[in-house]
XYZ file of C-alpha atoms in Angstrom:
328
model
C 0.240 -0.024 -0.196
C 1.002 3.331 -0.726
C -0.374 6.185 1.782
C -0.141 9.757 0.166
C -1.461 13.402 1.834
C -3.452 14.402 -0.635
C -5.830 17.437 -0.821
C -8.786 16.523 -3.152
C -7.509 19.471 -5.931
C -4.630 17.575 -6.479
C -6.061 13.968 -6.350
C -8.195 15.380 -9.346
C -5.117 16.533 -10.906
C -3.652 13.271 -10.552
C -6.289 11.380 -12.344
C -5.980 13.378 -14.588
C -2.580 12.926 -14.906
C -2.616 9.391 -15.095
C -5.793 9.086 -17.481
C -3.300 11.322 -20.141
C -0.449 9.488 -19.509
C -2.709 5.764 -19.955
C -4.538 7.026 -22.674
C -3.596 9.148 -25.613
C -6.957 9.815 -26.487
C -7.811 11.673 -23.416
C -7.818 15.903 -23.720
C -8.037 18.053 -21.239
C -9.677 21.698 -22.203
C -11.236 24.772 -21.158
C -11.275 28.680 -20.047
C -7.240 29.028 -18.468
C -6.868 25.301 -18.039
C -3.820 25.293 -19.849
C -0.699 27.612 -19.062
C -2.622 28.577 -15.919
C -3.490 25.073 -14.651
C -7.435 26.232 -13.764
C -8.722 28.779 -11.671
C -8.593 25.936 -9.086
C -5.729 24.877 -10.075
C -7.018 21.148 -11.184
C -5.187 20.970 -13.968
C -1.795 22.562 -12.959
C 0.982 21.226 -15.234
C -0.715 18.942 -17.273
C 0.292 21.209 -20.389
C 3.971 21.295 -19.497
C 3.645 17.385 -18.970
C 1.585 16.255 -22.248
C 1.789 19.709 -24.719
C -0.801 22.373 -25.936
C -2.138 19.549 -27.907
C -3.233 17.673 -25.093
C -4.815 20.152 -22.583
C -5.273 23.643 -23.710
C -6.892 26.549 -23.629
C -10.089 27.841 -25.212
C -11.748 31.524 -25.809
C -14.476 31.959 -23.336
C -17.525 30.382 -25.263
C -18.735 27.642 -22.863
C -21.186 26.414 -25.973
C -18.123 26.333 -28.177
C -16.469 24.165 -25.397
C -19.231 21.360 -25.114
C -19.419 21.508 -28.817
C -15.956 20.615 -29.441
C -15.861 17.980 -27.170
C -19.114 16.443 -29.224
C -16.764 17.185 -32.371
C -14.119 15.554 -30.731
C -15.483 12.344 -29.101
C -17.769 11.805 -32.361
C -13.943 10.792 -33.899
C -12.058 9.238 -31.167
C -11.121 10.768 -28.360
C -11.813 11.039 -24.617
C -12.276 15.100 -23.966
C -12.582 16.071 -20.430
C -13.879 19.854 -20.259
C -13.801 22.095 -17.635
C -16.844 25.325 -16.624
C -14.694 27.409 -14.718
C -17.943 27.898 -12.516
C -21.159 25.383 -11.888
C -23.212 28.338 -13.496
C -20.774 29.178 -16.509
C -22.466 25.682 -17.578
C -25.834 27.168 -17.958
C -24.575 28.888 -21.732
C -23.697 25.398 -22.859
C -26.896 23.311 -21.364
C -29.017 23.245 -25.128
C -25.244 21.529 -26.419
C -25.710 19.368 -22.918
C -28.929 18.357 -23.442
C -29.924 17.924 -27.001
C -26.902 16.782 -28.474
C -24.431 15.221 -25.763
C -26.678 13.190 -23.847
C -29.045 12.092 -26.721
C -26.270 10.868 -28.829
C -26.521 7.616 -28.296
C -30.123 7.089 -28.919
C -30.467 9.502 -31.215
C -27.672 6.427 -33.337
C -29.255 3.842 -32.065
C -26.089 3.170 -30.220
C -23.975 3.969 -32.910
C -22.007 6.965 -32.136
C -21.551 6.963 -28.213
C -19.892 10.376 -26.518
C -16.935 9.708 -24.116
C -17.277 13.199 -22.864
C -16.558 14.367 -19.082
C -17.587 17.633 -18.229
C -15.873 19.113 -15.150
C -17.537 21.502 -12.903
C -16.521 22.848 -9.393
C -19.580 23.746 -8.315
C -21.909 24.378 -4.789
C -21.120 26.938 -2.300
C -19.184 28.006 1.135
C -16.200 29.989 -0.997
C -17.500 33.053 0.011
C -18.706 33.195 -4.037
C -21.516 35.268 -5.315
C -24.101 33.957 -7.685
C -23.569 32.081 -10.686
C -19.833 30.755 -9.104
C -21.738 28.597 -5.882
C -24.899 27.241 -7.805
C -25.390 23.497 -6.662
C -27.068 22.961 -10.472
C -27.396 19.070 -10.190
C -31.029 18.625 -10.814
C -31.276 20.713 -14.312
C -28.579 17.412 -15.394
C -29.936 14.787 -13.505
C -33.012 15.477 -14.596
C -31.500 14.867 -18.638
C -31.697 11.098 -19.561
C -28.352 9.863 -21.056
C -26.359 11.766 -18.479
C -24.636 10.386 -16.278
C -23.807 12.582 -12.595
C -21.794 11.905 -9.833
C -20.367 14.291 -6.823
C -17.608 13.251 -4.588
C -17.233 13.622 -1.185
C -13.693 12.850 0.041
C -10.341 12.625 -1.439
C -10.183 9.462 -2.212
C -13.307 9.207 -4.326
C -12.664 12.725 -6.464
C -9.803 10.161 -8.149
C -11.508 7.133 -8.228
C -14.644 8.535 -9.633
C -12.814 11.016 -11.956
C -10.803 8.257 -13.303
C -14.033 6.150 -14.009
C -15.738 8.620 -15.494
C -12.824 9.308 -18.019
C -12.684 5.515 -18.772
C -16.936 5.470 -18.962
C -18.044 5.228 -22.223
C -21.326 7.997 -22.169
C -21.010 11.282 -20.887
C -20.465 12.336 -17.608
C -21.506 15.536 -15.349
C -18.645 15.579 -13.109
C -19.733 17.959 -10.254
C -16.448 18.926 -7.515
C -17.500 20.466 -4.732
C -15.608 23.902 -4.226
C -14.804 24.266 -0.277
C -13.619 20.356 -0.489
C -10.599 21.226 -3.242
C -8.506 21.794 -0.238
C -9.510 19.559 2.124
C -6.821 16.480 3.009
C -6.929 13.003 3.695
C -4.085 10.080 3.760
C -5.478 8.178 0.622
C -4.349 4.994 -1.192
C -4.727 5.513 -4.757
C -4.271 2.090 -5.838
C -6.978 0.748 -3.969
C -10.016 -0.035 -5.595
C -12.881 2.100 -4.219
C -16.507 1.271 -5.728
C -17.132 2.740 -9.373
C -19.737 5.182 -10.952
C -23.589 3.784 -9.475
C -22.189 2.617 -5.879
C -23.400 4.818 -2.739
C -21.022 3.785 0.444
C -22.304 3.617 4.400
C -19.827 6.412 5.762
C -20.340 5.944 9.608
C -22.889 3.183 10.837
C -25.621 4.284 13.419
C -28.665 2.581 14.885
C -31.115 5.501 15.243
C -31.171 7.402 11.745
C -30.087 7.944 8.286
C -27.960 11.382 7.468
C -27.969 11.061 3.255
C -25.620 13.419 1.563
C -23.495 13.697 -2.098
C -20.724 16.161 -2.170
C -20.343 18.939 -0.158
C -23.423 18.407 2.454
C -21.003 14.605 3.408
C -18.297 16.157 5.812
C -21.120 18.118 7.053
C -23.080 15.358 7.959
C -20.334 13.512 9.638
C -19.901 16.129 11.800
C -23.524 16.135 12.535
C -23.160 12.203 13.443
C -20.528 13.365 15.786
C -21.916 15.556 17.117
C -25.683 13.604 18.031
C -23.376 10.862 19.093
C -22.566 13.144 21.947
C -25.605 13.638 22.933
C -26.366 9.489 23.022
C -28.225 9.052 19.653
C -26.240 7.622 16.606
C -26.743 8.143 12.903
C -25.732 6.402 10.335
C -24.493 8.369 7.131
C -24.759 7.562 3.525
C -22.612 8.877 0.636
C -24.086 8.263 -2.420
C -21.281 9.317 -4.579
C -23.221 8.919 -7.872
C -26.690 10.693 -8.432
C -27.764 9.146 -11.503
C -27.238 5.522 -11.621
C -28.688 6.208 -8.111
C -27.634 3.142 -6.064
C -31.491 2.093 -4.675
C -30.394 -0.903 -3.022
C -27.573 0.341 -1.109
C -29.513 3.534 0.258
C -32.693 1.754 1.019
C -30.883 -0.868 3.112
C -29.675 1.850 5.201
C -32.633 3.626 5.967
C -34.377 0.071 6.636
C -32.326 0.133 9.103
C -32.995 2.785 10.969
C -36.765 3.643 10.230
C -35.722 7.536 10.180
C -33.895 9.330 7.313
C -32.666 12.665 7.036
C -31.736 14.385 3.043
C -28.718 16.736 3.405
C -27.833 18.470 0.050
C -27.216 22.411 -0.669
C -29.523 22.903 -3.410
C -32.694 24.004 -3.293
C -35.023 22.322 -2.116
C -38.273 22.631 -4.259
C -38.107 19.848 -6.942
C -34.849 19.005 -6.302
C -32.748 15.943 -5.590
C -33.207 15.505 -2.531
C -37.243 15.335 -3.505
C -36.319 12.689 -5.825
C -34.599 10.821 -3.048
C -37.418 11.495 -0.598
C -40.183 10.129 -3.323
C -38.160 6.663 -3.895
C -36.753 6.585 -0.730
C -40.270 6.491 0.805
C -42.169 4.369 -2.050
C -39.522 1.867 -1.069
C -39.194 1.758 2.508
C -42.684 3.195 3.702
C -43.501 0.073 6.136
C -39.987 0.433 7.755
C -40.512 4.534 8.132
C -41.234 5.656 11.559
C -41.319 9.415 10.606
C -41.656 10.900 7.543
C -38.117 11.456 5.563
C -36.990 14.863 6.646
C -34.464 17.472 4.087
C -32.081 20.044 5.197
C -31.366 21.824 1.772
C -30.749 25.376 0.408
C -33.698 28.080 0.045
C -35.416 28.259 -3.075
C -34.381 31.851 -3.119
C -31.182 33.019 -5.618
C -27.845 32.575 -3.771
C -26.681 34.767 -1.207
C -24.003 37.321 -1.239
C -21.032 35.990 0.806
C -21.660 37.436 4.415
C -25.340 35.562 4.494
C -24.090 32.380 2.517
C -23.973 30.829 6.132
C -27.980 30.717 6.511
C -28.010 28.818 3.324
C -25.737 26.482 3.897
C -26.955 22.891 5.479
C -25.113 23.581 8.964
C -25.225 20.685 11.736
C -27.237 22.735 14.002
C -30.320 22.609 11.026
C -29.369 19.045 10.591
C -29.965 17.986 13.960
C -32.924 19.701 14.424
C -33.999 17.857 11.198
C -32.921 14.825 13.020
C -35.145 15.814 16.385
C -38.230 16.137 14.173
C -38.046 12.525 13.444
C -40.983 11.656 15.974
C -39.025 9.981 18.724
C -42.199 9.300 20.654
C -41.433 5.124 20.647
C -37.842 5.864 22.002
């Protein structure tokens, strides 16, 4: 085993580097990803190692970036593109929904698009609107797209490697506030792939369901609850589409109570879908309605107010308290 201490940003950089070394068809491009190495330095050093033909800057035109990726993928390449910030991807949304997501179905499987669209997403860095959106619901709602969101350093590496190897398009959501989170990891260990959720913490009283930036918050809440005598289980989805019903539902059936934790606004959201499908599958095992802790249904607030928007330990514990504990 080879343990190294890496930040999530370094793990993502290593995943790109290893994928480009392993496969000459892998390309990386986007705004300022070349010599600068990207706003968050995820592509730092890739142009120096692989040259400007394989890691290069593009004009500030997200629709053109994704359109170029479609053409390259149709001709045998594996493009990885970066949307500089989450909401910067909206000008490319028509390309993503109308072409990236539909090409396999449109051509009856004759043409597939192995494209990875990386998006630094969600809040927690003191950014303003267009820099802190949680846009996963738009992509999760679009058939033909796979959507993943790592919540740990090890998963950042593993899921990006699996996404680049994937035969179809993947929306890869990178929690910005976790870019500098560090952990001891062994990159040679095979972690679960796309489509598999994992239980990050065992607990018998209630289940917290989280993904991406809310995984550490859920774990912190579970730690605080344990100090008060309540044992909370934490499930990390890792993959939003495909959704791992088996792992999530088994976890909820073990505890009978659940809270979904997500940064995105709650209305018509991924958290809404999770509550619906878990309720449909686990209704007779539930001791209380499933609660949600989400962002509010407002445009993303200015930096000094974002702490109120983001799910916190206190908000999670308040939701757990509301899970009808009369039988305990």
